[in-house]
Amino acid sequence: MLIIFLSNYSLKLKDILNDCHLNTLRACLTNTQAIDIFNKYLYPAASECASSYVPGMPTNVHTALANIAFAACSTLNQYVNMKALLKKKDWQSASNELKDSKWCRDVKSIRCNLDATCVVSER
């Protein structure tokens, strides 16, 4: 899958790894390619994960869930208590649960607080 993905951008894994090893810039993505990858592959996958985690969430909540899903869909799926609270539309408790999560400890306060604020803004 990775090889096919890279070939879409005329890149080879070997060249990218050589760039990393030799500290050169011969096989780098352009800004346009990076945006394209985000729009075509990364955001849709994270958004789909958020939709399957708790379907039908308001936009702000969905956005926060998609942000967490960028780490991995399996990361989001670990938070069963938050999922139950979201299903009940208990936005404050779900926000508190998020703030107390390993994900929030890993990403630090700014990103965590932005997502927690998105969740609680639905009350």
mmCIF file with all atom_site columns, C-alpha atoms in Angstrom:
data_model
loop_
_atom_site.group_PDB
_atom_site.id
_atom_site.type_symbol
_atom_site.label_atom_id
_atom_site.label_alt_id
_atom_site.label_comp_id
_atom_site.label_asym_id
_atom_site.label_entity_id
_atom_site.label_seq_id
_atom_site.pdbx_PDB_ins_code
_atom_site.Cartn_x
_atom_site.Cartn_y
_atom_site.Cartn_z
_atom_site.occupancy
_atom_site.B_iso_or_equiv
_atom_site.pdbx_formal_charge
_atom_site.auth_seq_id
_atom_site.auth_comp_id
_atom_site.auth_asym_id
_atom_site.auth_atom_id
_atom_site.pdbx_PDB_model_num
ATOM 1   C CA . MET A 1 1   ? 0.000   0.000  0.000  1.00 0.00 ? 1   MET A CA 1
ATOM 2   C CA . LEU A 1 2   ? 2.751   2.455  0.959  1.00 0.00 ? 2   LEU A CA 1
ATOM 3   C CA . ILE A 1 3   ? 4.627   1.806  -2.296 1.00 0.00 ? 3   ILE A CA 1
ATOM 4   C CA . ILE A 1 4   ? 1.494   2.488  -4.369 1.00 0.00 ? 4   ILE A CA 1
ATOM 5   C CA . PHE A 1 5   ? 0.776   5.596  -2.309 1.00 0.00 ? 5   PHE A CA 1
ATOM 6   C CA . LEU A 1 6   ? 4.299   6.951  -2.851 1.00 0.00 ? 6   LEU A CA 1
ATOM 7   C CA . SER A 1 7   ? 4.218   6.148  -6.558 1.00 0.00 ? 7   SER A CA 1
ATOM 8   C CA . ASN A 1 8   ? 1.235   8.498  -6.901 1.00 0.00 ? 8   ASN A CA 1
ATOM 9   C CA . TYR A 1 9   ? 3.717   11.267 -6.076 1.00 0.00 ? 9   TYR A CA 1
ATOM 10  C CA . SER A 1 10  ? 6.622   9.850  -8.122 1.00 0.00 ? 10  SER A CA 1
ATOM 11  C CA . LEU A 1 11  ? 8.477   8.939  -4.943 1.00 0.00 ? 11  LEU A CA 1
ATOM 12  C CA . LYS A 1 12  ? 10.308  5.764  -3.969 1.00 0.00 ? 12  LYS A CA 1
ATOM 13  C CA . LEU A 1 13  ? 10.679  4.592  -0.394 1.00 0.00 ? 13  LEU A CA 1
ATOM 14  C CA . LYS A 1 14  ? 14.380  3.887  -0.953 1.00 0.00 ? 14  LYS A CA 1
ATOM 15  C CA . ASP A 1 15  ? 14.971  7.504  -2.028 1.00 0.00 ? 15  ASP A CA 1
ATOM 16  C CA . ILE A 1 16  ? 13.044  8.889  0.930  1.00 0.00 ? 16  ILE A CA 1
ATOM 17  C CA . LEU A 1 17  ? 15.006  6.722  3.363  1.00 0.00 ? 17  LEU A CA 1
ATOM 18  C CA . ASN A 1 18  ? 18.270  7.813  1.723  1.00 0.00 ? 18  ASN A CA 1
ATOM 19  C CA . ASP A 1 19  ? 17.215  11.436 2.176  1.00 0.00 ? 19  ASP A CA 1
ATOM 20  C CA . CYS A 1 20  ? 16.654  10.782 5.869  1.00 0.00 ? 20  CYS A CA 1
ATOM 21  C CA . HIS A 1 21  ? 19.946  8.936  6.248  1.00 0.00 ? 21  HIS A CA 1
ATOM 22  C CA . LEU A 1 22  ? 22.045  11.374 4.210  1.00 0.00 ? 22  LEU A CA 1
ATOM 23  C CA . ASN A 1 23  ? 20.173  14.497 5.321  1.00 0.00 ? 23  ASN A CA 1
ATOM 24  C CA . THR A 1 24  ? 19.447  15.522 1.730  1.00 0.00 ? 24  THR A CA 1
ATOM 25  C CA . LEU A 1 25  ? 16.280  16.889 0.140  1.00 0.00 ? 25  LEU A CA 1
ATOM 26  C CA . ARG A 1 26  ? 16.025  14.966 -3.136 1.00 0.00 ? 26  ARG A CA 1
ATOM 27  C CA . ALA A 1 27  ? 12.888  12.948 -2.360 1.00 0.00 ? 27  ALA A CA 1
ATOM 28  C CA . CYS A 1 28  ? 10.748  15.382 -0.391 1.00 0.00 ? 28  CYS A CA 1
ATOM 29  C CA . LEU A 1 29  ? 7.073   16.101 -0.781 1.00 0.00 ? 29  LEU A CA 1
ATOM 30  C CA . THR A 1 30  ? 6.110   19.552 -1.937 1.00 0.00 ? 30  THR A CA 1
ATOM 31  C CA . ASN A 1 31  ? 3.604   21.585 0.090  1.00 0.00 ? 31  ASN A CA 1
ATOM 32  C CA . THR A 1 32  ? 1.028   20.951 -2.630 1.00 0.00 ? 32  THR A CA 1
ATOM 33  C CA . GLN A 1 33  ? 1.598   17.190 -2.412 1.00 0.00 ? 33  GLN A CA 1
ATOM 34  C CA . ALA A 1 34  ? 1.348   17.270 1.385  1.00 0.00 ? 34  ALA A CA 1
ATOM 35  C CA . ILE A 1 35  ? -1.979  19.130 1.199  1.00 0.00 ? 35  ILE A CA 1
ATOM 36  C CA . ASP A 1 36  ? -3.182  16.675 -1.429 1.00 0.00 ? 36  ASP A CA 1
ATOM 37  C CA . ILE A 1 37  ? -2.277  13.713 0.794  1.00 0.00 ? 37  ILE A CA 1
ATOM 38  C CA . PHE A 1 38  ? -4.104  15.303 3.722  1.00 0.00 ? 38  PHE A CA 1
ATOM 39  C CA . ASN A 1 39  ? -7.238  16.031 1.689  1.00 0.00 ? 39  ASN A CA 1
ATOM 40  C CA . LYS A 1 40  ? -7.374  12.729 -0.225 1.00 0.00 ? 40  LYS A CA 1
ATOM 41  C CA . TYR A 1 41  ? -6.162  10.213 2.344  1.00 0.00 ? 41  TYR A CA 1
ATOM 42  C CA . LEU A 1 42  ? -5.611  11.420 5.901  1.00 0.00 ? 42  LEU A CA 1
ATOM 43  C CA . TYR A 1 43  ? -8.663  13.576 6.623  1.00 0.00 ? 43  TYR A CA 1
ATOM 44  C CA . PRO A 1 44  ? -11.200 11.229 4.985  1.00 0.00 ? 44  PRO A CA 1
ATOM 45  C CA . ALA A 1 45  ? -9.863  8.272  6.997  1.00 0.00 ? 45  ALA A CA 1
ATOM 46  C CA . ALA A 1 46  ? -9.968  10.214 10.281 1.00 0.00 ? 46  ALA A CA 1
ATOM 47  C CA . SER A 1 47  ? -13.431 11.581 9.505  1.00 0.00 ? 47  SER A CA 1
ATOM 48  C CA . GLU A 1 48  ? -14.734 8.108  8.656  1.00 0.00 ? 48  GLU A CA 1
ATOM 49  C CA . CYS A 1 49  ? -13.336 6.793  11.935 1.00 0.00 ? 49  CYS A CA 1
ATOM 50  C CA . ALA A 1 50  ? -15.057 9.604  13.863 1.00 0.00 ? 50  ALA A CA 1
ATOM 51  C CA . SER A 1 51  ? -18.342 8.871  12.075 1.00 0.00 ? 51  SER A CA 1
ATOM 52  C CA . SER A 1 52  ? -18.190 5.182  12.927 1.00 0.00 ? 52  SER A CA 1
ATOM 53  C CA . TYR A 1 53  ? -17.168 5.849  16.559 1.00 0.00 ? 53  TYR A CA 1
ATOM 54  C CA . VAL A 1 54  ? -20.394 7.714  17.355 1.00 0.00 ? 54  VAL A CA 1
ATOM 55  C CA . PRO A 1 55  ? -22.570 8.356  14.301 1.00 0.00 ? 55  PRO A CA 1
ATOM 56  C CA . GLY A 1 56  ? -24.539 11.572 13.935 1.00 0.00 ? 56  GLY A CA 1
ATOM 57  C CA . MET A 1 57  ? -22.484 13.830 16.161 1.00 0.00 ? 57  MET A CA 1
ATOM 58  C CA . PRO A 1 58  ? -22.708 17.614 15.756 1.00 0.00 ? 58  PRO A CA 1
ATOM 59  C CA . THR A 1 59  ? -19.996 19.147 13.564 1.00 0.00 ? 59  THR A CA 1
ATOM 60  C CA . ASN A 1 60  ? -17.882 20.461 16.455 1.00 0.00 ? 60  ASN A CA 1
ATOM 61  C CA . VAL A 1 61  ? -17.855 17.087 18.188 1.00 0.00 ? 61  VAL A CA 1
ATOM 62  C CA . HIS A 1 62  ? -17.162 15.241 14.941 1.00 0.00 ? 62  HIS A CA 1
ATOM 63  C CA . THR A 1 63  ? -14.209 17.552 14.269 1.00 0.00 ? 63  THR A CA 1
ATOM 64  C CA . ALA A 1 64  ? -12.744 16.863 17.717 1.00 0.00 ? 64  ALA A CA 1
ATOM 65  C CA . LEU A 1 65  ? -13.179 13.110 17.232 1.00 0.00 ? 65  LEU A CA 1
ATOM 66  C CA . ALA A 1 66  ? -11.538 13.247 13.801 1.00 0.00 ? 66  ALA A CA 1
ATOM 67  C CA . ASN A 1 67  ? -8.605  15.104 15.340 1.00 0.00 ? 67  ASN A CA 1
ATOM 68  C CA . ILE A 1 68  ? -8.128  12.284 17.850 1.00 0.00 ? 68  ILE A CA 1
ATOM 69  C CA . ALA A 1 69  ? -8.506  9.707  15.079 1.00 0.00 ? 69  ALA A CA 1
ATOM 70  C CA . PHE A 1 70  ? -5.474  11.144 13.276 1.00 0.00 ? 70  PHE A CA 1
ATOM 71  C CA . ALA A 1 71  ? -3.386  9.320  15.894 1.00 0.00 ? 71  ALA A CA 1
ATOM 72  C CA . ALA A 1 72  ? -5.131  6.115  14.804 1.00 0.00 ? 72  ALA A CA 1
ATOM 73  C CA . CYS A 1 73  ? -8.698  4.925  14.735 1.00 0.00 ? 73  CYS A CA 1
ATOM 74  C CA . SER A 1 74  ? -7.752  2.336  17.342 1.00 0.00 ? 74  SER A CA 1
ATOM 75  C CA . THR A 1 75  ? -6.745  5.196  19.664 1.00 0.00 ? 75  THR A CA 1
ATOM 76  C CA . LEU A 1 76  ? -10.196 6.745  19.451 1.00 0.00 ? 76  LEU A CA 1
ATOM 77  C CA . ASN A 1 77  ? -11.891 3.381  19.949 1.00 0.00 ? 77  ASN A CA 1
ATOM 78  C CA . GLN A 1 78  ? -10.106 2.937  23.301 1.00 0.00 ? 78  GLN A CA 1
ATOM 79  C CA . TYR A 1 79  ? -12.254 5.644  24.865 1.00 0.00 ? 79  TYR A CA 1
ATOM 80  C CA . VAL A 1 80  ? -15.398 3.658  25.614 1.00 0.00 ? 80  VAL A CA 1
ATOM 81  C CA . ASN A 1 81  ? -16.519 5.879  28.519 1.00 0.00 ? 81  ASN A CA 1
ATOM 82  C CA . MET A 1 82  ? -16.338 8.993  26.357 1.00 0.00 ? 82  MET A CA 1
ATOM 83  C CA . LYS A 1 83  ? -18.249 7.162  23.627 1.00 0.00 ? 83  LYS A CA 1
ATOM 84  C CA . ALA A 1 84  ? -21.066 6.295  26.048 1.00 0.00 ? 84  ALA A CA 1
ATOM 85  C CA . LEU A 1 85  ? -21.224 9.894  27.279 1.00 0.00 ? 85  LEU A CA 1
ATOM 86  C CA . LEU A 1 86  ? -21.344 11.235 23.719 1.00 0.00 ? 86  LEU A CA 1
ATOM 87  C CA . LYS A 1 87  ? -24.200 8.869  22.884 1.00 0.00 ? 87  LYS A CA 1
ATOM 88  C CA . LYS A 1 88  ? -26.096 10.330 25.872 1.00 0.00 ? 88  LYS A CA 1
ATOM 89  C CA . LYS A 1 89  ? -25.206 13.844 24.676 1.00 0.00 ? 89  LYS A CA 1
ATOM 90  C CA . ASP A 1 90  ? -23.555 14.509 28.030 1.00 0.00 ? 90  ASP A CA 1
ATOM 91  C CA . TRP A 1 91  ? -21.128 16.982 26.472 1.00 0.00 ? 91  TRP A CA 1
ATOM 92  C CA . GLN A 1 92  ? -19.576 18.256 29.719 1.00 0.00 ? 92  GLN A CA 1
ATOM 93  C CA . SER A 1 93  ? -18.772 14.777 31.044 1.00 0.00 ? 93  SER A CA 1
ATOM 94  C CA . ALA A 1 94  ? -17.488 13.652 27.637 1.00 0.00 ? 94  ALA A CA 1
ATOM 95  C CA . SER A 1 95  ? -15.246 16.717 27.519 1.00 0.00 ? 95  SER A CA 1
ATOM 96  C CA . ASN A 1 96  ? -13.935 15.937 31.010 1.00 0.00 ? 96  ASN A CA 1
ATOM 97  C CA . GLU A 1 97  ? -13.319 12.326 30.006 1.00 0.00 ? 97  GLU A CA 1
ATOM 98  C CA . LEU A 1 98  ? -11.330 13.534 27.003 1.00 0.00 ? 98  LEU A CA 1
ATOM 99  C CA . LYS A 1 99  ? -9.246  15.883 29.167 1.00 0.00 ? 99  LYS A CA 1
ATOM 100 C CA . ASP A 1 100 ? -8.398  12.945 31.427 1.00 0.00 ? 100 ASP A CA 1
ATOM 101 C CA . SER A 1 101 ? -7.358  10.674 28.542 1.00 0.00 ? 101 SER A CA 1
ATOM 102 C CA . LYS A 1 102 ? -3.918  9.380  27.621 1.00 0.00 ? 102 LYS A CA 1
ATOM 103 C CA . TRP A 1 103 ? -4.338  11.097 24.252 1.00 0.00 ? 103 TRP A CA 1
ATOM 104 C CA . CYS A 1 104 ? -4.642  14.484 25.975 1.00 0.00 ? 104 CYS A CA 1
ATOM 105 C CA . ARG A 1 105 ? -1.595  13.783 28.107 1.00 0.00 ? 105 ARG A CA 1
ATOM 106 C CA . ASP A 1 106 ? 0.329   12.846 24.952 1.00 0.00 ? 106 ASP A CA 1
ATOM 107 C CA . VAL A 1 107 ? -0.652  15.860 22.826 1.00 0.00 ? 107 VAL A CA 1
ATOM 108 C CA . LYS A 1 108 ? -0.384  18.398 25.653 1.00 0.00 ? 108 LYS A CA 1
ATOM 109 C CA . SER A 1 109 ? -2.757  21.141 26.657 1.00 0.00 ? 109 SER A CA 1
ATOM 110 C CA . ILE A 1 110 ? -3.358  23.337 23.590 1.00 0.00 ? 110 ILE A CA 1
ATOM 111 C CA . ARG A 1 111 ? -4.578  20.614 21.233 1.00 0.00 ? 111 ARG A CA 1
ATOM 112 C CA . CYS A 1 112 ? -6.394  18.787 24.018 1.00 0.00 ? 112 CYS A CA 1
ATOM 113 C CA . ASN A 1 113 ? -8.171  21.902 25.244 1.00 0.00 ? 113 ASN A CA 1
ATOM 114 C CA . LEU A 1 114 ? -9.247  22.863 21.728 1.00 0.00 ? 114 LEU A CA 1
ATOM 115 C CA . ASP A 1 115 ? -10.879 19.472 21.201 1.00 0.00 ? 115 ASP A CA 1
ATOM 116 C CA . ALA A 1 116 ? -12.414 19.381 24.686 1.00 0.00 ? 116 ALA A CA 1
ATOM 117 C CA . THR A 1 117 ? -13.866 22.847 24.031 1.00 0.00 ? 117 THR A CA 1
ATOM 118 C CA . CYS A 1 118 ? -15.364 21.611 20.745 1.00 0.00 ? 118 CYS A CA 1
ATOM 119 C CA . VAL A 1 119 ? -17.100 18.786 22.601 1.00 0.00 ? 119 VAL A CA 1
ATOM 120 C CA . VAL A 1 120 ? -18.457 20.892 25.458 1.00 0.00 ? 120 VAL A CA 1
ATOM 121 C CA . SER A 1 121 ? -19.618 23.667 23.092 1.00 0.00 ? 121 SER A CA 1
ATOM 122 C CA . GLU A 1 122 ? -22.642 21.533 22.178 1.00 0.00 ? 122 GLU A CA 1
ATOM 123 C CA . ARG A 1 123 ? -24.345 21.955 25.571 1.00 0.00 ? 123 ARG A CA 1
#
